[in-house]
Structure formats: C-alpha cells, structure tokens
Coordinates of C-alpha atoms and ligand atoms in Angstrom, one line a residue:
M1 CA 49.0 155.7 50.4
K2 CA 50.2 159.3 51.0
D3 CA 48.3 161.9 52.9
H4 CA 46.4 164.5 50.9
L5 CA 47.9 168.0 51.1
V6 CA 45.1 170.6 50.8
I7 CA 46.0 173.4 48.5
F8 CA 44.3 176.6 49.6
D9 CA 44.6 179.4 47.1
T10 CA 44.3 182.9 48.4
T11 CA 45.2 184.8 45.2
L12 CA 41.8 186.5 45.3
R13 CA 42.1 187.5 48.9
D14 CA 45.7 187.9 50.2
G15 CA 47.0 188.2 46.7
E16 CA 44.5 191.0 46.0
Q17 CA 45.7 192.9 49.1
S18 CA 48.9 193.7 47.2
P19 CA 48.7 197.4 46.4
G20 CA 47.4 197.9 42.9
A21 CA 46.3 194.3 42.5
S22 CA 42.6 194.8 43.0
M23 CA 40.4 192.9 40.6
T24 CA 36.8 193.3 39.4
R25 CA 34.1 190.8 40.0
E26 CA 34.3 189.5 36.5
E27 CA 38.1 189.1 36.7
K28 CA 37.8 187.2 40.0
V29 CA 35.3 184.8 38.5
R30 CA 37.6 184.3 35.6
I31 CA 40.6 183.5 37.9
A32 CA 38.4 181.3 40.1
K33 CA 37.3 179.2 37.1
Q34 CA 41.0 178.7 36.2
L35 CA 41.7 177.7 39.9
E36 CA 38.9 175.2 39.6
K37 CA 40.5 173.7 36.5
L38 CA 43.8 173.6 38.4
K39 CA 41.8 171.6 41.0
V40 CA 42.8 173.7 44.0
D41 CA 40.9 172.3 47.1
V42 CA 39.9 175.7 48.6
I43 CA 39.6 179.1 46.9
E44 CA 39.7 182.0 49.4
A45 CA 37.6 184.3 47.3
G46 CA 37.8 187.5 49.3
F47 CA 37.0 189.5 52.5
P48 CA 33.2 190.0 52.1
A49 CA 33.0 192.7 54.8
A50 CA 35.5 194.9 53.0
S51 CA 32.9 196.5 50.7
V52 CA 29.7 195.7 48.8
G53 CA 31.9 194.9 45.8
D54 CA 34.0 192.4 47.7
F55 CA 30.8 190.7 49.1
E56 CA 29.4 190.4 45.6
S57 CA 32.6 189.0 44.2
V58 CA 32.7 186.2 46.8
Q59 CA 29.1 185.5 46.2
A60 CA 29.6 185.4 42.4
V61 CA 32.5 183.0 42.8
A62 CA 30.4 180.9 45.2
N63 CA 27.7 180.8 42.6
V64 CA 29.8 179.5 39.7
I65 CA 32.4 177.2 41.2
Q66 CA 31.3 173.6 41.7
D67 CA 34.4 171.6 42.5
S68 CA 36.4 173.7 45.0
T69 CA 35.4 174.9 48.5
I70 CA 34.8 178.6 48.5
C71 CA 36.1 180.5 51.6
G72 CA 35.4 184.0 52.9
L73 CA 37.7 185.7 55.3
A74 CA 36.3 187.4 58.5
R75 CA 37.9 189.1 61.4
A76 CA 36.6 187.9 64.8
V77 CA 33.7 190.4 64.7
E78 CA 30.0 189.8 64.2
N79 CA 29.5 191.8 61.0
D80 CA 32.4 190.2 59.3
I81 CA 31.3 186.6 60.1
R82 CA 27.7 187.3 59.1
R83 CA 28.8 188.8 55.8
A84 CA 31.1 185.9 55.1
G85 CA 28.4 183.4 56.0
E86 CA 26.0 185.1 53.6
A87 CA 28.5 185.5 50.8
I88 CA 29.5 181.8 50.7
K89 CA 25.9 180.6 51.0
P90 CA 25.4 179.7 47.3
A91 CA 28.6 177.5 47.3
N92 CA 28.4 173.7 47.0
S93 CA 31.0 173.7 49.7
G94 CA 31.7 176.8 51.8
R95 CA 34.2 177.7 54.5
I96 CA 34.5 180.7 56.8
H97 CA 38.1 181.7 57.8
T98 CA 38.1 183.7 61.0
F99 CA 41.2 185.2 62.6
I100 CA 42.5 187.2 65.5
A101 CA 46.0 188.3 66.3
T102 CA 47.9 186.4 69.1
S103 CA 51.4 187.9 69.2
P104 CA 52.2 190.2 72.1
I105 CA 52.8 193.2 69.9
H106 CA 49.5 192.7 67.9
M107 CA 47.4 192.1 71.1
E108 CA 48.9 195.1 72.9
K109 CA 49.3 197.7 70.2
K110 CA 46.7 196.8 67.6
L111 CA 43.9 195.0 69.4
R112 CA 44.5 196.5 72.9
M113 CA 43.1 193.2 74.3
S114 CA 44.4 190.9 77.0
P115 CA 45.4 187.3 76.1
D116 CA 42.3 186.1 78.0
E117 CA 40.0 188.4 76.0
V118 CA 41.6 187.1 72.7
V119 CA 41.0 183.5 73.6
E120 CA 37.4 184.3 74.5
R121 CA 36.9 186.2 71.3
A122 CA 38.4 183.4 69.2
V123 CA 36.0 180.9 70.7
W124 CA 33.1 183.2 70.2
A125 CA 34.0 183.8 66.6
V126 CA 34.4 180.1 65.7
K127 CA 31.1 179.3 67.3
L128 CA 29.3 182.1 65.4
A129 CA 30.9 181.0 62.1
R130 CA 29.7 177.4 62.8
Q131 CA 26.2 178.7 62.7
Y132 CA 26.7 179.3 59.0
T133 CA 28.9 176.3 58.0
D134 CA 30.5 173.2 59.5
N135 CA 33.7 174.1 57.7
V136 CA 35.4 176.7 59.8
E137 CA 39.1 177.7 59.7
F138 CA 40.7 179.7 62.5
S139 CA 44.0 181.6 62.3
P140 CA 46.0 183.1 65.2
E141 CA 47.4 186.0 63.2
D142 CA 51.1 186.6 63.5
A143 CA 51.5 183.1 64.9
G144 CA 55.1 183.3 63.8
R145 CA 55.9 185.8 66.5
S146 CA 53.4 184.5 69.1
D147 CA 54.3 182.7 72.3
P148 CA 54.0 178.9 71.6
D149 CA 52.4 178.3 75.0
F150 CA 49.7 180.9 74.3
L151 CA 49.2 179.4 70.8
C152 CA 48.6 176.0 72.3
R153 CA 46.0 177.5 74.6
V154 CA 44.1 179.5 71.9
I155 CA 44.2 176.7 69.3
E156 CA 43.0 174.1 71.7
A157 CA 40.0 176.3 72.6
A158 CA 39.3 177.1 68.9
I159 CA 39.3 173.4 68.0
D160 CA 36.9 172.7 70.9
A161 CA 34.7 175.5 69.6
G162 CA 34.5 173.7 66.2
A163 CA 37.3 174.8 64.0
G164 CA 38.3 172.0 61.6
T165 CA 41.3 173.8 60.2
I166 CA 44.0 175.6 62.2
N167 CA 46.1 177.9 60.1
I168 CA 49.4 179.1 61.3
P169 CA 50.3 182.4 59.7
D170 CA 53.8 183.8 59.5
T171 CA 52.2 187.2 58.9
V172 CA 55.3 189.3 58.6
G173 CA 57.6 186.7 57.0
Y174 CA 59.9 186.5 60.0
N175 CA 60.4 182.8 60.5
V176 CA 63.1 180.5 59.1
P177 CA 62.4 176.9 57.9
E178 CA 63.8 175.0 60.9
Q179 CA 62.0 177.2 63.4
F180 CA 58.7 177.1 61.5
G181 CA 58.8 173.4 61.0
A182 CA 59.6 172.9 64.7
L183 CA 56.6 175.1 65.6
F184 CA 54.3 172.7 63.8
K185 CA 55.8 169.7 65.5
D186 CA 55.5 171.4 68.9
L187 CA 51.9 172.4 68.3
L188 CA 50.8 169.1 66.9
T189 CA 52.4 167.2 69.8
R190 CA 51.3 169.5 72.7
I191 CA 47.8 170.4 71.8
P192 CA 45.6 167.5 73.2
N193 CA 42.9 167.8 70.5
S194 CA 45.2 168.5 67.5
D195 CA 44.1 165.3 65.8
K196 CA 40.6 166.9 65.4
A197 CA 41.9 169.6 63.0
I198 CA 44.0 169.9 59.9
F199 CA 47.0 172.2 60.5
S200 CA 47.8 174.7 57.7
A201 CA 50.8 176.9 56.9
H202 CA 50.4 180.5 55.6
C203 CA 53.7 182.2 54.9
H204 CA 54.8 185.6 53.7
N205 CA 57.9 186.1 51.7
D206 CA 59.7 189.0 53.3
L207 CA 62.9 187.1 53.7
G208 CA 62.4 185.0 50.6
L209 CA 61.5 182.0 52.7
A210 CA 57.8 181.6 52.2
V211 CA 58.0 178.4 50.1
A212 CA 60.8 176.9 52.3
N213 CA 58.9 177.6 55.5
S214 CA 55.7 176.1 54.0
L215 CA 57.5 172.9 53.0
A216 CA 59.2 172.7 56.4
A217 CA 55.7 172.9 57.9
V218 CA 54.5 170.0 55.6
Q219 CA 57.5 167.9 56.7
N220 CA 56.4 168.5 60.3
G221 CA 52.7 167.6 59.9
A222 CA 51.0 170.5 58.1
R223 CA 48.4 169.1 55.7
Q224 CA 47.2 172.4 54.1
V225 CA 49.3 175.1 52.5
E226 CA 47.9 178.5 51.8
C227 CA 49.4 180.0 48.7
T228 CA 48.9 182.3 45.7
I229 CA 49.6 182.0 42.0
N230 CA 53.0 183.5 41.1
G231 CA 53.4 184.2 44.9
L232 CA 51.3 187.3 44.4
G233 CA 50.7 189.2 47.7
E234 CA 51.4 192.2 49.8
R235 CA 55.1 193.3 50.1
A236 CA 57.3 190.4 49.0
G237 CA 54.2 188.2 48.4
N238 CA 52.9 184.9 49.7
T239 CA 54.0 181.3 49.2
A240 CA 53.9 180.5 45.5
L241 CA 51.4 177.7 44.7
E242 CA 53.4 176.5 41.7
E243 CA 56.6 176.0 43.7
V244 CA 55.0 174.1 46.6
V245 CA 53.0 171.9 44.2
M246 CA 56.0 171.1 42.0
A247 CA 58.3 170.6 45.0
V248 CA 56.0 168.0 46.4
K249 CA 55.4 166.3 43.1
T250 CA 59.1 166.3 42.0
R251 CA 60.5 165.2 45.4
Q252 CA 58.1 162.4 46.3
D253 CA 61.1 160.8 48.1
V254 CA 61.1 163.7 50.6
F255 CA 57.4 164.5 51.1
D256 CA 54.8 162.2 52.4
V257 CA 52.0 164.0 50.7
D258 CA 50.2 164.3 47.4
T259 CA 48.1 167.1 45.9
R260 CA 45.3 166.7 43.3
I261 CA 46.6 169.7 41.3
V262 CA 46.4 169.4 37.5
T263 CA 49.9 170.7 37.0
Q264 CA 49.4 171.3 33.2
E265 CA 47.1 174.2 34.3
I266 CA 49.8 176.0 36.2
V267 CA 51.3 178.1 33.4
P268 CA 47.8 179.2 32.1
A269 CA 46.9 180.2 35.6
S270 CA 50.1 182.1 36.0
K271 CA 49.6 184.0 32.7
L272 CA 46.0 184.8 33.6
V273 CA 46.8 186.2 37.0
A274 CA 49.7 188.3 35.5
N275 CA 47.5 189.6 32.8
I276 CA 44.6 190.6 35.0
T277 CA 46.7 192.1 37.8
G278 CA 49.5 193.6 35.7
F279 CA 52.0 192.0 38.0
A280 CA 54.5 190.6 35.5
V281 CA 56.4 187.4 36.3
Q282 CA 60.2 187.7 36.4
P283 CA 61.8 185.7 33.7
N284 CA 63.9 183.6 36.1
K285 CA 61.0 182.8 38.4
A286 CA 60.8 179.1 39.2
I287 CA 58.3 177.0 37.2
V288 CA 56.4 179.9 35.6
G289 CA 59.2 182.3 34.5
A290 CA 59.9 182.5 30.8
N291 CA 63.4 181.2 31.4
A292 CA 62.5 178.5 33.8
F293 CA 62.9 175.7 31.2
A294 CA 65.3 177.5 28.8
H295 CA 68.7 175.9 28.6
E296 CA 71.1 178.4 27.2
S297 CA 74.6 177.2 27.7
G298 CA 75.9 174.8 25.0
I299 CA 76.9 172.2 27.5
H300 CA 73.5 172.1 29.0
Q301 CA 71.7 172.0 25.7
D302 CA 73.9 169.1 24.6
G303 CA 73.2 167.2 27.8
V304 CA 69.4 167.8 27.5
L305 CA 69.4 166.7 23.9
K306 CA 71.3 163.5 24.7
H307 CA 69.3 162.6 27.7
R308 CA 66.7 165.0 29.1
E309 CA 67.2 164.2 32.8
T310 CA 70.9 165.3 32.7
Y311 CA 69.8 168.9 33.4
E312 CA 66.0 168.8 33.7
I313 CA 64.2 167.7 36.9
M314 CA 60.7 168.6 35.6
R315 CA 59.2 168.7 32.1
A316 CA 58.0 172.0 30.8
E317 CA 54.9 170.4 29.4
D318 CA 54.0 169.0 32.8
V319 CA 53.5 172.5 34.1
G320 CA 51.6 173.7 31.0
W321 CA 54.3 175.4 28.9
S322 CA 53.2 173.4 25.8
A323 CA 49.6 174.6 26.4
N324 CA 50.7 177.6 24.3
K325 CA 49.0 176.5 21.1
M326 CA 47.4 178.3 18.3
V327 CA 43.7 178.1 18.8
L328 CA 42.1 180.5 16.4
G329 CA 43.0 182.4 13.3
K330 CA 41.7 185.0 10.8
H331 CA 39.1 182.6 9.4
S332 CA 37.6 181.5 12.7
G333 CA 34.0 182.3 13.0
R334 CA 31.9 183.8 15.8
N335 CA 30.8 180.4 17.1
A336 CA 34.4 179.1 17.4
F337 CA 35.3 182.3 19.1
K338 CA 32.4 182.0 21.5
T339 CA 33.2 178.4 22.3
R340 CA 36.8 179.2 23.1
L341 CA 35.7 182.1 25.4
E342 CA 33.5 179.6 27.3
E343 CA 36.4 177.1 27.5
L344 CA 38.6 179.8 29.0
G345 CA 35.9 180.7 31.6
I346 CA 35.4 184.2 30.0
S347 CA 31.7 185.1 30.4
V348 CA 30.1 187.6 28.2
E349 CA 26.9 188.8 29.6
T350 CA 25.2 190.3 26.5
E351 CA 25.2 189.8 22.7
Q352 CA 26.6 193.3 22.4
E353 CA 29.6 192.4 24.6
L354 CA 30.2 189.3 22.5
N355 CA 30.0 191.3 19.3
E356 CA 32.4 194.0 20.6
L357 CA 34.9 191.3 21.6
F358 CA 34.5 189.5 18.3
V359 CA 35.2 192.7 16.4
R360 CA 38.4 193.2 18.4
F361 CA 39.3 189.6 17.8
K362 CA 38.9 189.9 14.0
S363 CA 40.9 193.1 14.0
L364 CA 43.7 191.4 16.0
A365 CA 43.6 188.4 13.6
D366 CA 44.1 190.7 10.7
R367 CA 47.3 191.9 12.2
K368 CA 48.5 188.7 13.8
H369 CA 47.9 185.3 12.1
E370 CA 47.9 183.0 15.0
I371 CA 45.7 183.7 18.0
Y372 CA 46.6 182.0 21.2
D373 CA 44.7 181.5 24.5
E374 CA 46.8 184.3 26.0
D375 CA 45.8 186.7 23.3
I376 CA 42.1 186.0 24.0
Q377 CA 42.6 186.5 27.7
A378 CA 44.4 189.8 27.0
L379 CA 41.6 190.9 24.7
A380 CA 39.0 190.0 27.4
T381 CA 40.8 191.9 30.1
D382 CA 41.2 194.9 27.8
N383 CA 37.6 194.8 26.8
N384 CA 36.6 194.6 30.4
N385 CA 38.7 197.6 31.3
E386 CA 37.1 199.6 28.5
S387 CA 33.5 198.7 29.2
V388 CA 33.6 199.6 32.9
E389 CA 30.5 201.6 33.5
N390 CA 30.8 205.3 34.5
E391 CA 34.4 205.5 33.4
S392 CA 35.5 209.1 33.3
Y393 CA 38.2 208.8 30.6
K394 CA 38.2 207.0 27.2
L395 CA 40.8 207.0 24.5
V396 CA 39.4 208.3 21.2
S397 CA 42.5 208.6 19.1
L398 CA 46.3 208.8 19.3
K399 CA 48.9 209.9 16.8
V400 CA 52.6 209.9 17.4
S401 CA 55.6 210.9 15.4
S402 CA 59.2 209.9 16.0
E403 CA 62.1 210.8 13.9
T404 CA 65.9 210.8 14.5
G405 CA 67.1 214.1 15.6
E406 CA 63.6 215.4 16.4
S407 CA 61.6 215.4 19.7
P408 CA 58.9 212.8 19.7
V409 CA 55.4 214.2 19.7
A410 CA 52.0 212.7 20.6
K411 CA 48.6 214.1 19.8
V412 CA 45.9 212.5 22.0
T413 CA 42.1 212.8 21.9
L414 CA 40.1 211.7 25.0
W415 CA 36.6 211.6 26.1
I416 CA 36.6 213.3 29.4
E417 CA 33.3 213.0 31.3
G418 CA 31.4 212.9 28.0
Q419 CA 33.3 215.6 26.1
E420 CA 36.0 215.4 23.5
H421 CA 39.4 217.0 24.3
T422 CA 42.6 217.0 22.3
A423 CA 46.2 217.9 23.4
E424 CA 49.6 217.6 22.0
A425 CA 52.9 217.2 23.9
E426 CA 56.6 216.5 23.3
G427 CA 58.5 213.9 25.4
G428 CA 61.6 211.9 25.8
G429 CA 60.0 209.2 23.7
V430 CA 56.6 208.6 22.2
V431 CA 55.2 206.9 25.3
D432 CA 56.5 209.8 27.5
A433 CA 54.9 212.3 25.1
T434 CA 51.6 210.4 25.1
F435 CA 51.5 210.4 28.9
K436 CA 52.3 214.1 29.0
A437 CA 49.5 214.9 26.5
I438 CA 47.0 212.9 28.6
E439 CA 48.2 214.5 31.8
S440 CA 47.8 218.0 30.3
M441 CA 44.1 217.3 29.9
V442 CA 43.3 215.4 33.1
S443 CA 45.7 217.0 35.6
S444 CA 45.5 213.9 37.8
G445 CA 48.3 215.0 40.2
A446 CA 49.2 211.3 40.5
T447 CA 52.8 210.0 40.4
L448 CA 53.7 207.3 37.8
E449 CA 55.5 204.7 39.9
L450 CA 56.0 201.9 37.4
Y451 CA 55.7 201.4 33.7
S452 CA 56.3 198.0 32.0
V453 CA 55.7 196.4 28.7
S454 CA 55.7 192.7 27.9
N455 CA 54.6 190.6 25.0
V456 CA 51.7 188.2 25.4
T457 CA 53.1 185.7 22.9
N458 CA 56.3 185.6 20.8
G459 CA 57.1 187.6 17.7
T460 CA 57.0 191.3 16.8
D461 CA 53.4 191.0 15.8
A462 CA 52.4 189.9 19.3
L463 CA 50.1 191.8 21.5
G464 CA 52.0 194.1 23.8
E465 CA 50.7 194.2 27.4
T466 CA 51.4 197.3 29.3
S467 CA 51.1 198.0 33.0
V468 CA 51.4 201.3 34.8
R469 CA 51.3 201.9 38.6
M470 CA 50.1 205.3 39.8
E471 CA 50.0 206.7 43.3
K472 CA 48.0 209.5 44.7
G473 CA 47.5 210.4 48.3
G474 CA 48.8 207.0 49.4
R475 CA 46.4 205.1 47.1
I476 CA 48.0 202.9 44.6
V477 CA 46.4 201.6 41.4
N478 CA 47.6 199.5 38.5
G479 CA 46.3 200.0 35.0
Q480 CA 46.6 197.6 32.1
G481 CA 46.3 197.9 28.3
S482 CA 47.0 195.7 25.4
S483 CA 47.4 196.2 21.7
T484 CA 49.8 195.1 18.9
D485 CA 50.9 198.7 19.1
I486 CA 52.7 199.3 22.4
V487 CA 52.1 203.1 22.3
I488 CA 48.4 202.5 22.1
A489 CA 48.7 199.8 24.8
S490 CA 50.5 202.3 27.0
A491 CA 47.9 205.0 26.6
K492 CA 45.2 202.5 27.4
A493 CA 47.0 201.4 30.6
Y494 CA 47.5 205.0 31.7
I495 CA 43.8 205.8 31.1
N496 CA 42.8 202.6 32.9
A497 CA 44.8 203.6 35.9
L498 CA 43.3 207.1 35.9
N499 CA 39.8 205.6 35.8
K500 CA 40.6 203.4 38.8
L501 CA 42.0 206.5 40.7
K502 CA 38.7 208.3 40.0
D503 CA 36.7 205.4 41.4
S504 CA 36.2 206.4 45.1
A505 CA 35.0 203.0 46.4
V506 CA 36.8 202.4 49.7
K507 CA 37.4 199.0 51.1
A508 CA 38.5 198.0 54.5
H509 CA 41.8 196.1 55.0
P510 CA 41.2 192.9 57.0
Q511 CA 44.3 193.2 59.0
A512 CA 43.9 196.9 60.1
G513 CA 42.4 195.9 63.4
L514 CA 39.0 194.8 64.8
Ligands
LIG1 O1 49.1 186.8 56.9 C1 48.1 186.7 57.7 O2 48.2 186.7 58.9 C2 46.8 186.6 57.0 C3 45.7 186.2 57.9 C4 44.4 187.0 57.7 C5 45.4 184.7 57.8 O3 46.6 186.8 55.9
LIG2 ZN1 48.6 186.6 54.8

C-alpha cells in the first residue's frame, strides 16, 4: 500500500497572484468545481483578507464544494486569521494556511523582527487559527533560503502549537532538486515531533525547477505538493499540478506515493484555466500543450502505429485529450444547453442570463456546426465579461475594411458611460486600426503589453480567443474576448481590459509584509 500524496491546488490563490490573472467570484467557483472533479484534496481558494471580493470568493467556493478541503491563506496577523476563519466556515472541510517569513533577509528587511519574535508570532498564529479549525497549515516563508537550524526550531514550535501540515516554500525558486530533497530529509529527521505533521513542498519556477524540486521533496518524505494548473503563478509560475501528478502515476517504480486525481480531467482543467485567465498554454508544454502527444516525425509515427509504447509513455486519453467531443449542435434545445452548463459547473443565476447565453449559443451554432465543451466555456467567460455590472465601456458595433494596397480601416461604436460614441482609425492591420479607434475615444493612457489569439477548437470556423495585457501606473490587467471573428474577439478583449483598469478595487498582496 503506497502513501497518499495530498494534492493541494493553489491556482485560485498563488496562481491568481500572477499579474493580470485576477478572477471574478463566478470564475473562481467555476474553476473550483473543475478542481473538485479532478479530485484535488485541498483547494486554496484565496487570501480572504485581501479585499471584500476575495473574502466573498473564498466563501462562495466554501459554499459549493463538497469533496475537497477549502483553504484560506492568512499572514500571521489577527485580522487575516479571523477573516480566513470566517470565509471557510461554510466548508464541509476547511483549512487555514498561516505563514511568516523565516529567512534572514525577510526577517531583517521585510518584517524587521528578530528570530525569537518570529517563533513567538508563528506559535500565536497557529493557536489562533486552531480556534477556527483543527486543520491548520503553517509555512515558514522563504524556507528555501532559511537557516535549517532555525527552520527546525520554528517548525517544532508550530507543530506543538497545533499545525497538522508544515509547508516548505521555496518562495523565490532558488533551490535545486538535490538540495531541496536533502532539506526535507534533514527536517523530517531532526525535528522531534515531525511525525505529527504532513510535510509539504511549495515551489516556484524561477530556475525552471519547480516540478523537479517538488518531486525531490516527495522522494525525501513530503506527502503534500502545492501546485497550480498549467503552472500558473507569479513570475515563472508555480509547480505544475499536471506534471507532478503524471510523473508520480507514470513512474510508480520511482515514487512511493499515489494520488486520487482523476487524470482524465486534467486537460479540461487546463483549458478552463487558460480560457478564464487568458494565460495561454505553450504548445510544447508537458501533458497539456497542444503538441504534447503529437508525433510528427515519420519514424516516430511509424513506431507509434506499430506499437504505441515505442514512443509514448502516457496515453493522451488518460489526461483528457479525448474529452474533446462534440456535445451540442444547431438543433440542441434550451434544456440540453442548460444541462450541459450544469455539468460544466457554469452557474447562471437568472433566467435572463440563461436566455442571453442561449441566444449566443444559437448564434455560434449557426456559424459552427459542432459545439464542444471548450466553446461553451468560452461563451460563458465572454458572457461573464460582458455582463459585469457598472462596466464603463461596451462594444456596440465594429466595421473593418482590408484591401491589398490600402490601409486597413476600422470604425468602432462604443457605449461609454451610457453614451454612444463612434470613431474611425487606420492602422497597420485591422486589429491595430480597431485598437486605435477605441483608444481615440477612451484615451486610457495604458500600454498594450501583450496581444495573443488562439483557437478554442480546431478549424477555421472555431471560436477565436483573444487576450490582451495592459499596463497603467504599474497595474497590469488581462482582458479576454471570444468570437468566430477574431477582430471582434480582439475588440472585446481590449474593452474587457479597459473595464478592468477602470475598476479601482484594490487588494492587498499577502507577501507584502505584516
Ligand atoms: O511562495 C510562498 O512562499 C507562498 C507562501 C504564502 C506559502 O506562496
Ligand atoms: Zn508561493
């Protein structure tokens, strides 16, 4: 019997900390439902003290998820712990994850606290969290650059205070596998009460080693891995859930652990997170990249056709690639559509919202014969973007012309704060002209940092999904739009980003200090 490896997903918390990846409550609930289907053990749903919106998102996730533990992050301060405790209250099973930095540089420069004060605060925080739940996790932030002797001291005290999970974060992605593995071995051997807690690895990918470091930790006694779908996360991202899970499953000869992950739900989860955040998956990304199971060279194809295992160590269908099936078409009725929405975890709160979505579905089905789950997810995200209350800008109409030898021109009509405005502009291409026309009306002053288009499914009639990243005054937002017409999708994405920039809600970053 192998040990169970706890899969702790932090897409909704550490993943969301990635600039521009912020998600609405509805989007977080949709992803949480997919994570539950995937059977992750713990969902870190957010940092409730960051803002009212973050608190409500964690609470909403805690309300709907039955089968995974719902975790809220809290710095070692009273308000954070109380907010986390309240947010996870509705959960069947709730956890508070509290943390304080332990590396010399963080203690001295960020916290301005002595090591003794840090130990005292860690113990106090764990005890306060235990007043809300028996399930408390403690992290010595920047453990990867902390003194191992000091780590032993603070972790022993945290376990004595009631922490059942000890998470070891390599916060800045500085460690290498041999070293990180050895750290786990050292801590598990030297800490006298280490058997009273599950040790967990939380790695960042700055050197491209997050998955390797996490697996080295598992080989040296870690029994929880913290990870995100597609490796989403600040800077170079976090440990990719799909890579850890498939490494453990594929190399059962090497790892003494098992997960309960339903691997067929991996690709749907990956697509959903990419669609909602606008962070596209690179084609050669392991497991979930579009090329991950494509065998191009003739020799490989021949080998695979003769005997699959010659060149394949995993089966595409085992990670959910075959889940891409036609689900609905032009003749599907409202009930079939509603049922599929429910199956995909997409909640529509009012009849009017359902009607709007159904009209969009019908119009898509007229242009595209086969409708896949990914199309429905994209429609829902797009609908969600457009029905945001108090949005300042809305696309009314768009007309473009493009002709060889002529400058492309776009004519755009927008609702701006309740009034219709029209502008025309020329550009290097029709998308450029469209963005210029919009900008001439809104004068956002923001910089366009990234523009990308991808297709949701195959074929030239597929929905095009467009992402833009805009920056203004150090604030970064991502906007998404989808349509079978990529110019319209681009305009929608641009307008979505402008609406996000207008939204002044400020949220605290958990790692900015106490
Ligand atoms: O990377 C990190 O240190 C974190 C902590 C809050 C656990 O995300
Ligand atoms: Zn982190």
